[in-house]
Amino acid sequence: MEIPGPQIGRALVVIVDDRVSAGERSDSTGPLVTELLEEAHFVVDGVVTAPGEVVAIRSALNTAVIGGVDLVVTVGGTGVSPRDVTSDATSGVLDRPVPGIAEAIRASGLAAGAVDAGVSRGVVGVSGSTLVVNLAASRAAVRDGMATLTPLVPHVISELSGLDS
């Protein structure tokens, strides 16, 4: 049984995967990210999927920001292949980058042996009052990325809400 704690905020998960978006494959990382966010005391509004297309990814991110979530975690599309455009799409919606978090996720992922996390082009930043984080798609990258991210997010959300002024 989960120990109840104060809710940190609302989150949305965006899975960027052509095959999952087309219904050709089931999503295995969305439930994992949801579980890890709930363990970190987030209310998860849902998991949405998008194909590896800049317009579709930006649309999902903009919908989350307009919807007022505190945190958006994208999974997938952060590598170097031509279809890996999540980082590019995310950069287009950010007001301010937060490179230290992205660097920490890459460094911890590489140290943990998640090669896709170590070579990820994922970005982290703020859009409006929402923190947006890109994670690589492997389960190892997601687990390690979330372990690195969750202790940092309450501070960022507090600053964005103005409660830490």
mmCIF file of C-alpha atoms in Angstrom:
data_model
loop_
_atom_site.group_PDB
_atom_site.id
_atom_site.type_symbol
_atom_site.label_atom_id
_atom_site.label_comp_id
_atom_site.label_asym_id
_atom_site.label_seq_id
_atom_site.Cartn_x
_atom_site.Cartn_y
_atom_site.Cartn_z
ATOM 1 C CA MET A 1 0.000 0.000 0.000
ATOM 2 C CA GLU A 2 1.325 3.406 -0.958
ATOM 3 C CA ILE A 3 1.978 5.815 1.863
ATOM 4 C CA PRO A 4 -0.042 8.946 1.169
ATOM 5 C CA GLY A 5 1.882 12.162 1.014
ATOM 6 C CA PRO A 6 1.326 15.691 -0.117
ATOM 7 C CA GLN A 7 0.685 15.951 -3.834
ATOM 8 C CA ILE A 8 3.512 17.733 -5.621
ATOM 9 C CA GLY A 9 1.523 18.587 -8.726
ATOM 10 C CA ARG A 10 -0.070 17.359 -11.923
ATOM 11 C CA ALA A 11 1.843 15.577 -14.656
ATOM 12 C CA LEU A 12 1.296 14.327 -18.183
ATOM 13 C CA VAL A 13 3.293 11.653 -20.005
ATOM 14 C CA VAL A 14 3.866 11.892 -23.771
ATOM 15 C CA ILE A 15 5.102 8.757 -25.524
ATOM 16 C CA VAL A 16 6.766 9.567 -28.843
ATOM 17 C CA ASP A 17 6.735 6.407 -30.924
ATOM 18 C CA ASP A 18 5.470 5.916 -34.473
ATOM 19 C CA ARG A 19 4.353 2.316 -33.916
ATOM 20 C CA VAL A 20 2.648 2.954 -30.576
ATOM 21 C CA SER A 21 0.908 6.028 -31.999
ATOM 22 C CA ALA A 22 -0.340 3.978 -34.970
ATOM 23 C CA GLY A 23 -1.608 1.213 -32.669
ATOM 24 C CA GLU A 24 0.873 -1.321 -34.082
ATOM 25 C CA ARG A 25 2.590 -1.912 -30.745
ATOM 26 C CA SER A 26 1.563 -1.533 -27.127
ATOM 27 C CA ASP A 27 3.171 1.080 -24.924
ATOM 28 C CA SER A 28 5.375 -0.365 -22.185
ATOM 29 C CA THR A 29 6.997 2.825 -20.882
ATOM 30 C CA GLY A 30 3.904 4.964 -20.239
ATOM 31 C CA PRO A 31 2.719 2.761 -17.360
ATOM 32 C CA LEU A 32 6.255 2.737 -15.915
ATOM 33 C CA VAL A 33 6.551 6.536 -15.978
ATOM 34 C CA THR A 34 3.044 6.865 -14.536
ATOM 35 C CA GLU A 35 3.902 4.519 -11.673
ATOM 36 C CA LEU A 36 7.146 6.376 -10.906
ATOM 37 C CA LEU A 37 5.389 9.751 -11.008
ATOM 38 C CA GLU A 38 2.631 8.514 -8.686
ATOM 39 C CA GLU A 39 5.255 7.145 -6.281
ATOM 40 C CA ALA A 40 6.779 10.658 -6.317
ATOM 41 C CA HIS A 41 3.325 12.052 -5.329
ATOM 42 C CA PHE A 42 2.193 13.416 -8.691
ATOM 43 C CA VAL A 43 -1.330 13.188 -9.995
ATOM 44 C CA VAL A 44 -0.921 11.871 -13.541
ATOM 45 C CA ASP A 45 -3.526 13.332 -15.889
ATOM 46 C CA GLY A 46 -2.794 10.674 -18.484
ATOM 47 C CA VAL A 47 -0.505 9.201 -21.094
ATOM 48 C CA VAL A 48 -0.774 10.441 -24.660
ATOM 49 C CA THR A 49 1.041 9.167 -27.711
ATOM 50 C CA ALA A 50 2.455 11.063 -30.658
ATOM 51 C CA PRO A 51 4.284 9.993 -33.789
ATOM 52 C CA GLY A 52 7.832 11.214 -34.323
ATOM 53 C CA GLU A 53 6.689 14.394 -36.053
ATOM 54 C CA VAL A 54 7.494 17.900 -34.817
ATOM 55 C CA VAL A 55 3.932 19.222 -35.260
ATOM 56 C CA ALA A 56 2.354 16.301 -33.373
ATOM 57 C CA ILE A 57 4.841 16.532 -30.500
ATOM 58 C CA ARG A 58 4.466 20.302 -30.182
ATOM 59 C CA SER A 59 0.696 19.928 -30.199
ATOM 60 C CA ALA A 60 0.832 17.428 -27.318
ATOM 61 C CA LEU A 61 3.206 19.675 -25.352
ATOM 62 C CA ASN A 62 1.173 22.828 -25.966
ATOM 63 C CA THR A 63 -2.018 21.042 -24.901
ATOM 64 C CA ALA A 64 -0.330 20.002 -21.637
ATOM 65 C CA VAL A 65 0.981 23.504 -20.960
ATOM 66 C CA ILE A 66 -2.397 25.123 -21.719
ATOM 67 C CA GLY A 67 -4.021 22.463 -19.526
ATOM 68 C CA GLY A 68 -1.910 23.683 -16.614
ATOM 69 C CA VAL A 69 0.087 20.580 -15.732
ATOM 70 C CA ASP A 70 3.180 21.183 -13.635
ATOM 71 C CA LEU A 71 5.334 18.557 -15.364
ATOM 72 C CA VAL A 72 5.398 16.934 -18.800
ATOM 73 C CA VAL A 73 7.657 13.923 -19.305
ATOM 74 C CA THR A 74 8.222 12.855 -22.894
ATOM 75 C CA VAL A 75 9.660 9.427 -23.644
ATOM 76 C CA GLY A 76 11.338 8.625 -26.946
ATOM 77 C CA GLY A 77 12.612 10.427 -29.989
ATOM 78 C CA THR A 78 15.746 11.803 -28.329
ATOM 79 C CA GLY A 79 18.412 9.960 -30.312
ATOM 80 C CA VAL A 80 20.246 10.849 -33.479
ATOM 81 C CA SER A 81 18.179 9.073 -36.142
ATOM 82 C CA PRO A 82 16.237 11.204 -38.650
ATOM 83 C CA ARG A 83 12.920 10.363 -36.885
ATOM 84 C CA ASP A 84 14.254 11.481 -33.480
ATOM 85 C CA VAL A 85 12.757 14.979 -33.363
ATOM 86 C CA THR A 86 11.403 15.201 -29.807
ATOM 87 C CA SER A 87 14.234 17.485 -28.650
ATOM 88 C CA ASP A 88 13.755 19.792 -31.631
ATOM 89 C CA ALA A 89 9.995 19.948 -31.106
ATOM 90 C CA THR A 90 10.415 20.571 -27.377
ATOM 91 C CA SER A 91 12.952 23.356 -27.881
ATOM 92 C CA GLY A 92 10.339 25.157 -29.976
ATOM 93 C CA VAL A 93 7.872 25.380 -27.072
ATOM 94 C CA LEU A 94 10.275 26.238 -24.244
ATOM 95 C CA ASP A 95 10.496 29.729 -22.791
ATOM 96 C CA ARG A 96 13.671 28.916 -20.846
ATOM 97 C CA PRO A 97 15.971 25.912 -20.996
ATOM 98 C CA VAL A 98 17.139 24.197 -17.799
ATOM 99 C CA PRO A 99 20.277 22.486 -19.129
ATOM 100 C CA GLY A 100 21.559 21.318 -15.741
ATOM 101 C CA ILE A 101 18.721 18.816 -15.356
ATOM 102 C CA ALA A 102 19.214 17.465 -18.896
ATOM 103 C CA GLU A 103 22.945 17.101 -18.237
ATOM 104 C CA ALA A 104 22.300 15.306 -14.940
ATOM 105 C CA ILE A 105 19.900 12.869 -16.646
ATOM 106 C CA ARG A 106 22.465 12.126 -19.377
ATOM 107 C CA ALA A 107 25.338 11.691 -16.915
ATOM 108 C CA SER A 108 23.431 9.424 -14.540
ATOM 109 C CA GLY A 109 22.043 7.395 -17.440
ATOM 110 C CA LEU A 110 25.466 6.819 -18.900
ATOM 111 C CA ALA A 111 26.860 5.912 -15.472
ATOM 112 C CA ALA A 112 24.032 3.386 -15.074
ATOM 113 C CA GLY A 113 24.791 1.819 -18.455
ATOM 114 C CA ALA A 114 21.757 3.183 -20.301
ATOM 115 C CA VAL A 115 23.594 4.100 -23.495
ATOM 116 C CA ASP A 116 20.530 5.720 -25.078
ATOM 117 C CA ALA A 117 20.237 8.018 -22.050
ATOM 118 C CA GLY A 118 23.910 8.936 -22.226
ATOM 119 C CA VAL A 119 23.780 9.899 -25.896
ATOM 120 C CA SER A 120 20.309 11.455 -25.717
ATOM 121 C CA ARG A 121 19.715 14.895 -27.219
ATOM 122 C CA GLY A 122 16.899 15.352 -24.694
ATOM 123 C CA VAL A 123 16.240 18.826 -23.399
ATOM 124 C CA VAL A 124 14.636 20.138 -20.234
ATOM 125 C CA GLY A 125 13.052 23.523 -19.816
ATOM 126 C CA VAL A 126 10.118 25.642 -18.781
ATOM 127 C CA SER A 127 7.131 26.528 -20.934
ATOM 128 C CA GLY A 128 4.823 28.922 -19.149
ATOM 129 C CA SER A 129 4.710 27.423 -15.660
ATOM 130 C CA THR A 130 5.262 23.836 -16.834
ATOM 131 C CA LEU A 131 8.527 21.900 -16.596
ATOM 132 C CA VAL A 132 9.071 19.815 -19.749
ATOM 133 C CA VAL A 133 11.529 16.891 -19.648
ATOM 134 C CA ASN A 134 12.653 14.606 -22.495
ATOM 135 C CA LEU A 135 13.745 11.056 -21.623
ATOM 136 C CA ALA A 136 15.207 8.368 -23.855
ATOM 137 C CA ALA A 137 12.929 5.413 -24.537
ATOM 138 C CA SER A 138 14.568 2.375 -22.924
ATOM 139 C CA ARG A 139 13.177 1.164 -19.615
ATOM 140 C CA ALA A 140 16.647 1.605 -18.079
ATOM 141 C CA ALA A 141 16.801 5.213 -19.312
ATOM 142 C CA VAL A 142 13.313 5.898 -17.971
ATOM 143 C CA ARG A 143 14.014 4.363 -14.551
ATOM 144 C CA ASP A 144 17.321 6.178 -14.147
ATOM 145 C CA GLY A 145 16.019 9.432 -15.608
ATOM 146 C CA MET A 146 13.063 9.474 -13.256
ATOM 147 C CA ALA A 147 15.312 8.676 -10.270
ATOM 148 C CA THR A 148 17.458 11.680 -11.206
ATOM 149 C CA LEU A 149 14.509 13.935 -11.981
ATOM 150 C CA THR A 150 12.049 13.384 -9.136
ATOM 151 C CA PRO A 151 14.166 14.891 -6.329
ATOM 152 C CA LEU A 152 14.674 18.069 -8.414
ATOM 153 C CA VAL A 153 11.109 18.678 -9.573
ATOM 154 C CA PRO A 154 9.564 19.890 -6.279
ATOM 155 C CA HIS A 155 12.097 22.736 -6.141
ATOM 156 C CA VAL A 156 11.398 23.769 -9.736
ATOM 157 C CA ILE A 157 7.619 23.607 -9.284
ATOM 158 C CA SER A 158 7.876 25.643 -6.094
ATOM 159 C CA GLU A 159 9.876 28.325 -7.893
ATOM 160 C CA LEU A 160 7.500 28.379 -10.859
ATOM 161 C CA SER A 161 4.465 28.701 -8.614
ATOM 162 C CA GLY A 162 6.009 31.678 -6.827
ATOM 163 C CA LEU A 163 5.801 29.915 -3.461
ATOM 164 C CA ASP A 164 9.580 29.953 -3.142
ATOM 165 C CA SER A 165 10.020 33.709 -3.592
#
